[in-house]
Short mmCIF file of C-alpha atoms and ligand atoms in Angstrom, two decimals:
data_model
loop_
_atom_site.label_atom_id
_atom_site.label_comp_id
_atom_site.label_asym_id
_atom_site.label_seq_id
_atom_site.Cartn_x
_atom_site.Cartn_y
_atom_site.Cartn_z
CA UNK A 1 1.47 17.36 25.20
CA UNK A 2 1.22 20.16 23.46
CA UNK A 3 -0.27 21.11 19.82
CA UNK A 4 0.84 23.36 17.16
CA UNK A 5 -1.09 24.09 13.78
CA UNK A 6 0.66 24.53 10.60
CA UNK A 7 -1.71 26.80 8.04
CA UNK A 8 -0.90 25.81 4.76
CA UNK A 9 -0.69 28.04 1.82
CA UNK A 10 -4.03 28.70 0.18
CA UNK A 11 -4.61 27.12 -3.15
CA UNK A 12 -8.00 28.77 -3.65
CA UNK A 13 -10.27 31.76 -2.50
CA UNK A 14 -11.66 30.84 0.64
CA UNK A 15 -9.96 27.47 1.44
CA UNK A 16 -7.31 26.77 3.53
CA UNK A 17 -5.55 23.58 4.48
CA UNK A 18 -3.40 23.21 7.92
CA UNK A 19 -0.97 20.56 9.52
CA UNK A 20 -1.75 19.83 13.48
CA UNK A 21 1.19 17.98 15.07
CA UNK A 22 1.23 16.70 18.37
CA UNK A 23 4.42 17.56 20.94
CA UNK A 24 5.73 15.05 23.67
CA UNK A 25 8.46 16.05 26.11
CA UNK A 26 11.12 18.87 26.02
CA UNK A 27 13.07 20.55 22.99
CA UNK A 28 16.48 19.71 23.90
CA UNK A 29 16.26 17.29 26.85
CA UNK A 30 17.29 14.02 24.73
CA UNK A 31 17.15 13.49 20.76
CA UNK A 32 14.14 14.22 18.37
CA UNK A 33 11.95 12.23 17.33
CA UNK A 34 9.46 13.20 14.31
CA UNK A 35 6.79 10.46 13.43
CA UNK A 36 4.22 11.05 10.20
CA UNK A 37 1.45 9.22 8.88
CA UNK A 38 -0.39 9.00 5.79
CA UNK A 39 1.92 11.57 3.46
CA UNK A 40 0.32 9.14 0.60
CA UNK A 41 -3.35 9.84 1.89
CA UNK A 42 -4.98 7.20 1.36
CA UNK A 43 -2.65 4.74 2.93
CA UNK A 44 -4.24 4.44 6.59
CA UNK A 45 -2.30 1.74 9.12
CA UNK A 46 -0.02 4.71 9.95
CA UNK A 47 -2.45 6.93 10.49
CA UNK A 48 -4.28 4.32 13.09
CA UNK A 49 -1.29 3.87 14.93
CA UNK A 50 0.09 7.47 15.23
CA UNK A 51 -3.45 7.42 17.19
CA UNK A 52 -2.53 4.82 19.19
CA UNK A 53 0.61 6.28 19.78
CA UNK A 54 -0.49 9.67 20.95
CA UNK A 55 -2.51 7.96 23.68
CA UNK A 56 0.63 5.83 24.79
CA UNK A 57 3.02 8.80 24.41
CA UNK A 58 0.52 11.08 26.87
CA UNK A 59 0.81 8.58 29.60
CA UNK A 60 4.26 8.14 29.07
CA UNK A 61 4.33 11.90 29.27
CA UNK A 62 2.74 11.79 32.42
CA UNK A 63 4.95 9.50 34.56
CA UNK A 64 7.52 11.65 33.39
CA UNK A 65 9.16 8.61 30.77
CA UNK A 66 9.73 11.09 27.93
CA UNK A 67 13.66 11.78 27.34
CA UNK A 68 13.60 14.11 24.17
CA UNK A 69 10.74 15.78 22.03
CA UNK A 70 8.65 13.25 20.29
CA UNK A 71 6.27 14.87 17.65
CA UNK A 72 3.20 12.99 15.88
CA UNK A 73 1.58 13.98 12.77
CA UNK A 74 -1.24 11.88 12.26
CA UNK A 75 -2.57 13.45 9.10
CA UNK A 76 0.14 14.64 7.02
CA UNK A 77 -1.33 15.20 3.67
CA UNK A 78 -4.62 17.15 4.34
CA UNK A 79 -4.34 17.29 0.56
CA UNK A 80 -4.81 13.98 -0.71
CA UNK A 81 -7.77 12.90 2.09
CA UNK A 82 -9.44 15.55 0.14
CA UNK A 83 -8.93 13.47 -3.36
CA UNK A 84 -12.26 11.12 -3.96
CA UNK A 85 -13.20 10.37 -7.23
CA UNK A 86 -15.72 8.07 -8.00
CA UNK A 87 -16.22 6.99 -3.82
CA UNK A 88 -12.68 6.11 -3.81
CA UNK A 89 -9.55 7.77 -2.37
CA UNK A 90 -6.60 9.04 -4.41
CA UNK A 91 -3.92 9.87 -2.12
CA UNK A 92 -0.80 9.18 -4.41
CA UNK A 93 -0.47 11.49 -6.12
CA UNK A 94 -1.54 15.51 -6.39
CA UNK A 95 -4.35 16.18 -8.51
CA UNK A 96 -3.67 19.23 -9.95
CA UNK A 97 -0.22 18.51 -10.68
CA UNK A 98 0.18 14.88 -11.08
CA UNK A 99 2.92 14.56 -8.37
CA UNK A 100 3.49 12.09 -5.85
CA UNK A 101 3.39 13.75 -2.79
CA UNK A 102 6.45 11.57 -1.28
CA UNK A 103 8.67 12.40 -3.68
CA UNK A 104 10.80 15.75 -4.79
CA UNK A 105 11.76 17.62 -1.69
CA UNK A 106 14.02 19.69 -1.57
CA UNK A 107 17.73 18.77 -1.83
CA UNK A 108 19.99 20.51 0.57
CA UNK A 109 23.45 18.95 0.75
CA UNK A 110 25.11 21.06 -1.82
CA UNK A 111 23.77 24.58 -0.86
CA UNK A 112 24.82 23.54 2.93
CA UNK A 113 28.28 22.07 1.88
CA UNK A 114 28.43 25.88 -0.13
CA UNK A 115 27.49 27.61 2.96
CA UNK A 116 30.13 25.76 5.56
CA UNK A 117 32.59 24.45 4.07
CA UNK A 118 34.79 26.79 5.64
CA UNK A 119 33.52 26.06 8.86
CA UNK A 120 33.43 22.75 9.55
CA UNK A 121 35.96 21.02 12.05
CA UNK A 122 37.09 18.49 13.89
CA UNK A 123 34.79 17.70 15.97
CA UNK A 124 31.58 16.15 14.93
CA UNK A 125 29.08 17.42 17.29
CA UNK A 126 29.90 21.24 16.63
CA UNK A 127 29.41 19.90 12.63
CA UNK A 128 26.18 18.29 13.26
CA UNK A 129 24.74 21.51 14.83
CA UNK A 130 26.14 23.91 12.11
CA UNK A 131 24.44 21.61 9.51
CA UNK A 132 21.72 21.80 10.87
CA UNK A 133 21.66 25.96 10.84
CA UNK A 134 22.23 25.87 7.76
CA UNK A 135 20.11 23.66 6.88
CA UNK A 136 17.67 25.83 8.67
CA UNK A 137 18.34 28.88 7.16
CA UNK A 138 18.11 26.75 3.39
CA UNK A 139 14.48 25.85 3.77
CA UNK A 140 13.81 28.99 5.30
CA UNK A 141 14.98 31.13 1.80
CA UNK A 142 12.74 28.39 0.17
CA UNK A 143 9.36 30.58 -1.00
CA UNK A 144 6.64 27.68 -1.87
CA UNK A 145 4.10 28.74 -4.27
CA UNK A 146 1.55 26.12 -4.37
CA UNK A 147 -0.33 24.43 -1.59
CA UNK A 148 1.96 21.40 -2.79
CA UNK A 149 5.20 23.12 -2.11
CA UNK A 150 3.58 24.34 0.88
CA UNK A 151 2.91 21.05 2.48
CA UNK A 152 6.15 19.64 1.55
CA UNK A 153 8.46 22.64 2.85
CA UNK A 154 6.17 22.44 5.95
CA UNK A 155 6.95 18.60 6.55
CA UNK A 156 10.48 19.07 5.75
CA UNK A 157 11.22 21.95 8.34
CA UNK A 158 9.36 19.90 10.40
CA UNK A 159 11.70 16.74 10.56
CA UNK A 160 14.94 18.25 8.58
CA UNK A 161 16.48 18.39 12.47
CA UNK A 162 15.39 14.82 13.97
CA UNK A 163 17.26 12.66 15.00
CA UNK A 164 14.63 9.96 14.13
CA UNK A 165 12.28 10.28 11.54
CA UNK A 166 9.76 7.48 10.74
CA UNK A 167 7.50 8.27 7.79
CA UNK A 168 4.34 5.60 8.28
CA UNK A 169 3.10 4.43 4.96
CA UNK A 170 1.89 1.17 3.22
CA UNK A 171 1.69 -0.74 0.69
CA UNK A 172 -0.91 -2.32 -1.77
CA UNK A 173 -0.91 -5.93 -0.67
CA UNK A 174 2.03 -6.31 1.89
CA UNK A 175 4.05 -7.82 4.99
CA UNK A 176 5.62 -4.99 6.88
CA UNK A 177 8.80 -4.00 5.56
CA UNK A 178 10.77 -0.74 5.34
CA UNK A 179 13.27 1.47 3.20
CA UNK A 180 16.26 3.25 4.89
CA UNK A 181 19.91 4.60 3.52
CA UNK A 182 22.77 2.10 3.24
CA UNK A 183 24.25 4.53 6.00
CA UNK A 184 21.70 3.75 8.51
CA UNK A 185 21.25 0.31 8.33
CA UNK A 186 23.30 -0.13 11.94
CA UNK A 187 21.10 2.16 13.55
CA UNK A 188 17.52 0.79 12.06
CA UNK A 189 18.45 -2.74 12.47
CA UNK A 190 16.62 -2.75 16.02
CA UNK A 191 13.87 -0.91 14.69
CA UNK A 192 13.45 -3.83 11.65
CA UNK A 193 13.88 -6.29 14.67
CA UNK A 194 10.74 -4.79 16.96
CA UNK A 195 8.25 -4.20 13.89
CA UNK A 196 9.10 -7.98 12.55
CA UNK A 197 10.31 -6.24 8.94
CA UNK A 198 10.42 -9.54 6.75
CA UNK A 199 12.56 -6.97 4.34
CA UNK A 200 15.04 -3.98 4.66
CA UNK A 201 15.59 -1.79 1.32
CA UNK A 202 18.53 -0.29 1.26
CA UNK A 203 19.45 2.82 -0.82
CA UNK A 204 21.87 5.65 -0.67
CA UNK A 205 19.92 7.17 -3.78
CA UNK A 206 16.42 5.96 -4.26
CA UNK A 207 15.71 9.06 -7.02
CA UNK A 208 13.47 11.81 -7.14
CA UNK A 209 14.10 12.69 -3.28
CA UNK A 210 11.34 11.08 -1.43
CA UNK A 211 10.84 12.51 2.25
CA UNK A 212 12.94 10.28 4.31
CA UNK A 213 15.69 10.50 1.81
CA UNK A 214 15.72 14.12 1.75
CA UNK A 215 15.89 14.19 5.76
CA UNK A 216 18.59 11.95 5.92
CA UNK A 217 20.31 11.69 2.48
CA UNK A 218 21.98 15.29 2.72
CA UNK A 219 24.21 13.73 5.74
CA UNK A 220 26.52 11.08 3.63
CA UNK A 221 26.22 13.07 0.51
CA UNK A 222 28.01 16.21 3.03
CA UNK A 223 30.55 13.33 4.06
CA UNK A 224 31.13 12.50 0.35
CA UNK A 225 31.31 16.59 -0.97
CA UNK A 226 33.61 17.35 2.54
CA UNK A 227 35.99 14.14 1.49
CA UNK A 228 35.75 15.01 -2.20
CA UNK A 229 36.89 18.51 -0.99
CA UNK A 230 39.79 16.99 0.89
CA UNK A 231 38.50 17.93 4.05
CA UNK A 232 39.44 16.35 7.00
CA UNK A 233 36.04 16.86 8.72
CA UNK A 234 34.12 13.89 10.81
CA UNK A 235 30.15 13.99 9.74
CA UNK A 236 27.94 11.82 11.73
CA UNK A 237 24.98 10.17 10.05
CA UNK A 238 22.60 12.68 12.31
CA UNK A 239 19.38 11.38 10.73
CA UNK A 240 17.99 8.17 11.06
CA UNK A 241 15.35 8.18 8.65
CA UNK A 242 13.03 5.12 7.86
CA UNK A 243 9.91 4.69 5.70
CA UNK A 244 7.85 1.88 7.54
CA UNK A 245 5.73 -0.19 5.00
CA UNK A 246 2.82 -0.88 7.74
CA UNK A 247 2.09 -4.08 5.51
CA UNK A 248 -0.93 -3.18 2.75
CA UNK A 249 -3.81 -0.93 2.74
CA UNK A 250 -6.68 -2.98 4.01
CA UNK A 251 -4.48 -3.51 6.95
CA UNK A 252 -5.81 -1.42 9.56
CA UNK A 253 -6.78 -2.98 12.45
CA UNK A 254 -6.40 -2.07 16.16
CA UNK A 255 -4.36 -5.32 17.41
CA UNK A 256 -1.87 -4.48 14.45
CA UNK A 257 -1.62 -0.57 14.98
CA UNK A 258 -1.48 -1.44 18.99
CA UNK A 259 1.59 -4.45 18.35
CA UNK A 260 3.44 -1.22 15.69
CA UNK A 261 2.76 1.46 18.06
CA UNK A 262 4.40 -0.55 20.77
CA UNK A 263 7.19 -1.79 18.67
CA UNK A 264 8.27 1.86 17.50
CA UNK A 265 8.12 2.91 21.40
CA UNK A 266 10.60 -0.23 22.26
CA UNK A 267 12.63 0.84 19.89
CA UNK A 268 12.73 4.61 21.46
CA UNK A 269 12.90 2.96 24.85
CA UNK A 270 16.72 1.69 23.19
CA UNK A 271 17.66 4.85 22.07
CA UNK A 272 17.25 6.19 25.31
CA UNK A 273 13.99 8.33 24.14
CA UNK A 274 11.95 6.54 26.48
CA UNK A 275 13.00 5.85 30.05
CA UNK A 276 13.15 2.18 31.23
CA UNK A 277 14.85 -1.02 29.69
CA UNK A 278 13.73 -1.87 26.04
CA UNK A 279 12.45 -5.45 25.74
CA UNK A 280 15.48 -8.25 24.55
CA UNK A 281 15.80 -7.29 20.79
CA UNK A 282 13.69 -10.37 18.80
CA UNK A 283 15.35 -12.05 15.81
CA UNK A 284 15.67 -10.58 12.43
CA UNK A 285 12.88 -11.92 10.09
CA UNK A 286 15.60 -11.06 7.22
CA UNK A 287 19.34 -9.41 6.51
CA UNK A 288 18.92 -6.06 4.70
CA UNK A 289 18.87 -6.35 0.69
CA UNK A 290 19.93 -3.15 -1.63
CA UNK A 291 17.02 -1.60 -3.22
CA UNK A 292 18.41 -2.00 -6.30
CA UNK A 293 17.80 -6.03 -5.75
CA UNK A 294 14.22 -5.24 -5.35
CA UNK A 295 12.73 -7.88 -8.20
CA UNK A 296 9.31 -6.18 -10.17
CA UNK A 297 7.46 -9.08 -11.40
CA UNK A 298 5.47 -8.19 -14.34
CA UNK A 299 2.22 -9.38 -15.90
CA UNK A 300 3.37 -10.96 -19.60
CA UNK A 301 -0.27 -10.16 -20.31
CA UNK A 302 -3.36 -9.00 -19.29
CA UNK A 303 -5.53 -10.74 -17.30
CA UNK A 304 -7.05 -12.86 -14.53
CA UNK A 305 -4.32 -12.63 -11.69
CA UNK A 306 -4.37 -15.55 -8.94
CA UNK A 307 -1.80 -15.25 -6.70
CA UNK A 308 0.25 -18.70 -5.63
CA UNK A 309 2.13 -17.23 -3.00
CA UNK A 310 1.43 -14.81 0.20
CA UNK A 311 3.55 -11.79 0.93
CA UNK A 312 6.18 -12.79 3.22
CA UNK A 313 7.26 -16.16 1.74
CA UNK A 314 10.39 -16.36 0.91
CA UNK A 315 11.21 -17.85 -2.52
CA UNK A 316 14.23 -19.58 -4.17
CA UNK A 317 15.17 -18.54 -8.03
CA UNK A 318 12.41 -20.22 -10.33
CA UNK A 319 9.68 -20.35 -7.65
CA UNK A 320 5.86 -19.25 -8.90
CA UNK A 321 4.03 -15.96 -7.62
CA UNK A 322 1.04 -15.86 -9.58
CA UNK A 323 -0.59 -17.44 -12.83
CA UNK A 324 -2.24 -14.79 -14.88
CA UNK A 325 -4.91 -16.23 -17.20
CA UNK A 326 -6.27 -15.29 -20.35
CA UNK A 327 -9.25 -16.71 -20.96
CA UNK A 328 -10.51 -15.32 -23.94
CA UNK A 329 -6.77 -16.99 -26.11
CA UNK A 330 -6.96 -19.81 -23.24
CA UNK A 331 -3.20 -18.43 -22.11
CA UNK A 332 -2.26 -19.54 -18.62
CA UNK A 333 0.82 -17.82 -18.01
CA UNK A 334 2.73 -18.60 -14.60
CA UNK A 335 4.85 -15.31 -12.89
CA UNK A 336 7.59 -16.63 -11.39
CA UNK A 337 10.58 -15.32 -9.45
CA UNK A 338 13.96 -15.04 -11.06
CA UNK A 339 16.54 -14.09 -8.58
CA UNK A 340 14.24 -15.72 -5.43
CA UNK A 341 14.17 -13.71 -2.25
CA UNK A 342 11.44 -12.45 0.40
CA UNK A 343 7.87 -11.58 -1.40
CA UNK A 344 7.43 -8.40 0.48
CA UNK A 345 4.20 -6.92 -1.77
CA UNK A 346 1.75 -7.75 -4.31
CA UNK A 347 -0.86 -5.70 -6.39
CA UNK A 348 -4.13 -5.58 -4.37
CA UNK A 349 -6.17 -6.15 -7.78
CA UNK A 350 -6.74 -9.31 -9.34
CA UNK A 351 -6.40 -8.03 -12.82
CA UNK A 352 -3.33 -7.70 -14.78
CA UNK A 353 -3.15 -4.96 -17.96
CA UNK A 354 -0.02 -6.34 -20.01
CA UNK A 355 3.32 -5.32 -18.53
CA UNK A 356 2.02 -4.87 -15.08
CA UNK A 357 3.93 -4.67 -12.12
CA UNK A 358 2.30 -7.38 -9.99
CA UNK A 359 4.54 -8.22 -7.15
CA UNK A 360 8.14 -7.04 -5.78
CA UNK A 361 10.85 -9.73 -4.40
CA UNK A 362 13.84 -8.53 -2.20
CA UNK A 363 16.79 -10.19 -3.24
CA UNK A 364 20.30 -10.03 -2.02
CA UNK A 365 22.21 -8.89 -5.31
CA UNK A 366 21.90 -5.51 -7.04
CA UNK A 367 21.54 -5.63 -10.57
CA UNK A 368 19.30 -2.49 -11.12
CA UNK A 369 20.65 1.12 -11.53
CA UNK A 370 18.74 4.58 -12.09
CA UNK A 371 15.29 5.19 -10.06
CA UNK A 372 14.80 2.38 -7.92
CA UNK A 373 11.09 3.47 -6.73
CA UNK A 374 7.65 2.96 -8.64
CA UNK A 375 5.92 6.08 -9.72
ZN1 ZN B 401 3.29 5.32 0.55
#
């Protein structure tokens, strides 16, 4: 293992923020693997099992198991941890700016396409590695200017070159699930098999770039600009990258991080990362949905929220969620599921204000177009 230290730029006189990622295995001997935690701060399961993970990945190291470069970030938003207000952690969004730190990074398929698409050929190894020099030399013109900027161009020149990258968050009130592009759903279906996903979001275009989208989004949208183009050109889908819901934030716990951490190096065992045969591939809790099925169950009022069913369930069209009560008008108001589907996550509050978005229900039909992410 070895470490590396990423100094962020400095936001203020005499402060100054830095990435530490951890390195297992050889640059070049296999595929890439980049694995973060925590980008939203104060969602912790991830960060609790890129811990576990270091320890298994050093033994691994050590017997000599380790087919490719594997890098952990444990703590990527130094930012956010550094949010309290009030005793409590706000690791959403930036402070100063209001942003969400997983969410505009920098979009790269167009200035790429610009840069190569004289140069791109037949075959579609010789593509992949000229995208990714390009891509290269595209985040290295980019000059951040804030310690935001800063973090994000770090994380993306990070991971713009994996060939796996699994960003570790979570959700409010959740059962593990995870987000990937249509284009990858082949490739993360034994991933969504190990972790025991009950639901697979599918997007091509999820808006406002969030991290795994702008590692592996600039891959089918160069397929797209090359055949728009009328080129000829074959463009693998070099980037399989996957945001891992590690179910909701009260959810860390060491049997759940040890049974995630274990699950994630199965899956690398299967890809060949990891020496040795992967355990038989379990059943699929759930087929893939399209984001843009993705149900947002709203409050028709405020108040008292009692939930009626448990993340995970899986409803039929009609079924209840959750009553929210009034009881200042004596309303009793039940929330229930239109198009039916899994529940993958719930609000972790039991109070409603009016037009609150209380639960989310993956269903198999798209219906929704435009931003298909909360804020
Ligand atoms: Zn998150």
């Amino acid at each position: 293992m070895h470490i590396q230290h990423h100094p962020l730029l400095s936001p203020s006189l005499g402060t100054q923020r830095a990435l530490t990622s951890f390195h297992f295995g050889q640059p070049g001997s296999g595929e890439k693997v980049h694995i973060q935690a925590s980008l939203h701060a104060d969602e912790l399961p991830g960060m609790l099992v890129a811990w576990h993970l270091k320890q298994r990945l050093r033994l691994l190291e050590d017997q000599g198991a380790i087919r490719g470069e594997i890098t952990v970030l444990p703590v990527s938003n130094p930012i956010g941890l550094d949010q309290n207000q009030n005793g409590r952690l706000l690791g959403r969004f930036e402070q100063m700016s209001g942003q969400n730190f997983n969410r505009h990074y920098h979009p790269m398929a167009e200035p790429v396409f610009a840069a190569l698409r004289h140069r791109l050929g037949p075959d579609a190894k010789t593509n992949t590695r000229l995208i990714r020099e390009a891509m290269r030399a595209e985040l290295a013109r980019q000059r951040p200017q804030t310690e935001l900027q800063s973090l994000r161009h770090t994380l993306h020149s990070m991971a713009f070159d994996a060939d796996i990258m699994l960003d570790l968050h979570c959700d409010s009130r959740a059962d593990l699930h995870l987000y990937t592009g249509t284009p990858l759903w082949d490739q993360c279906e034994p991933l969504a098999r190990y972790l025991g996903a009950c639901a697979s979001l599918l997007a091509e275009d999820s808006g406002d770039y969030p991290f795994d989208e702008a590692c592996s989004q600039p891959w089918w949208q160069l397929r797209e600009l090359a055949s728009r183009a009328g080129l000829a050109t074959p463009i693998e889908m070099a980037c399989l990258a996957v945001t891992v819901e590690l179910r909701g934030e009260w959810d860390v716990d060491h049997e759940y991080a040890a049974k995630d951490a274990d699950a994630i190096l199965h899956f690398l065992q299967r890809r060949g990362v990891i020496s040795g045969d992967a355990p038989a591939l379990p059943p699929l809790r759930y087929p893939a949905t399209p984001l843009a099925g993705s149900e947002d169950l709203l409050a028709p009022h405020a108040g008292v929220v009692v939930y009626r069913a448990e993340p995970g369930s899986l409803l039929s069209p009609g079924d209840l969620v959750a009553d929210v009560i009034d009881p200042v008008n004596d309303v009793a108001s039940q929330v229930c599921t239109e198009h039916g589907g899994v529940l993958y996550a719930t609000s972790d509050r039991p109070y409603a204000t009016a037009g609150l978005g209380i639960a989310r229900v993956a269903g198999n039909t798209a219906y929704k177009t435009g931003k298909l992410l909360t804020a």
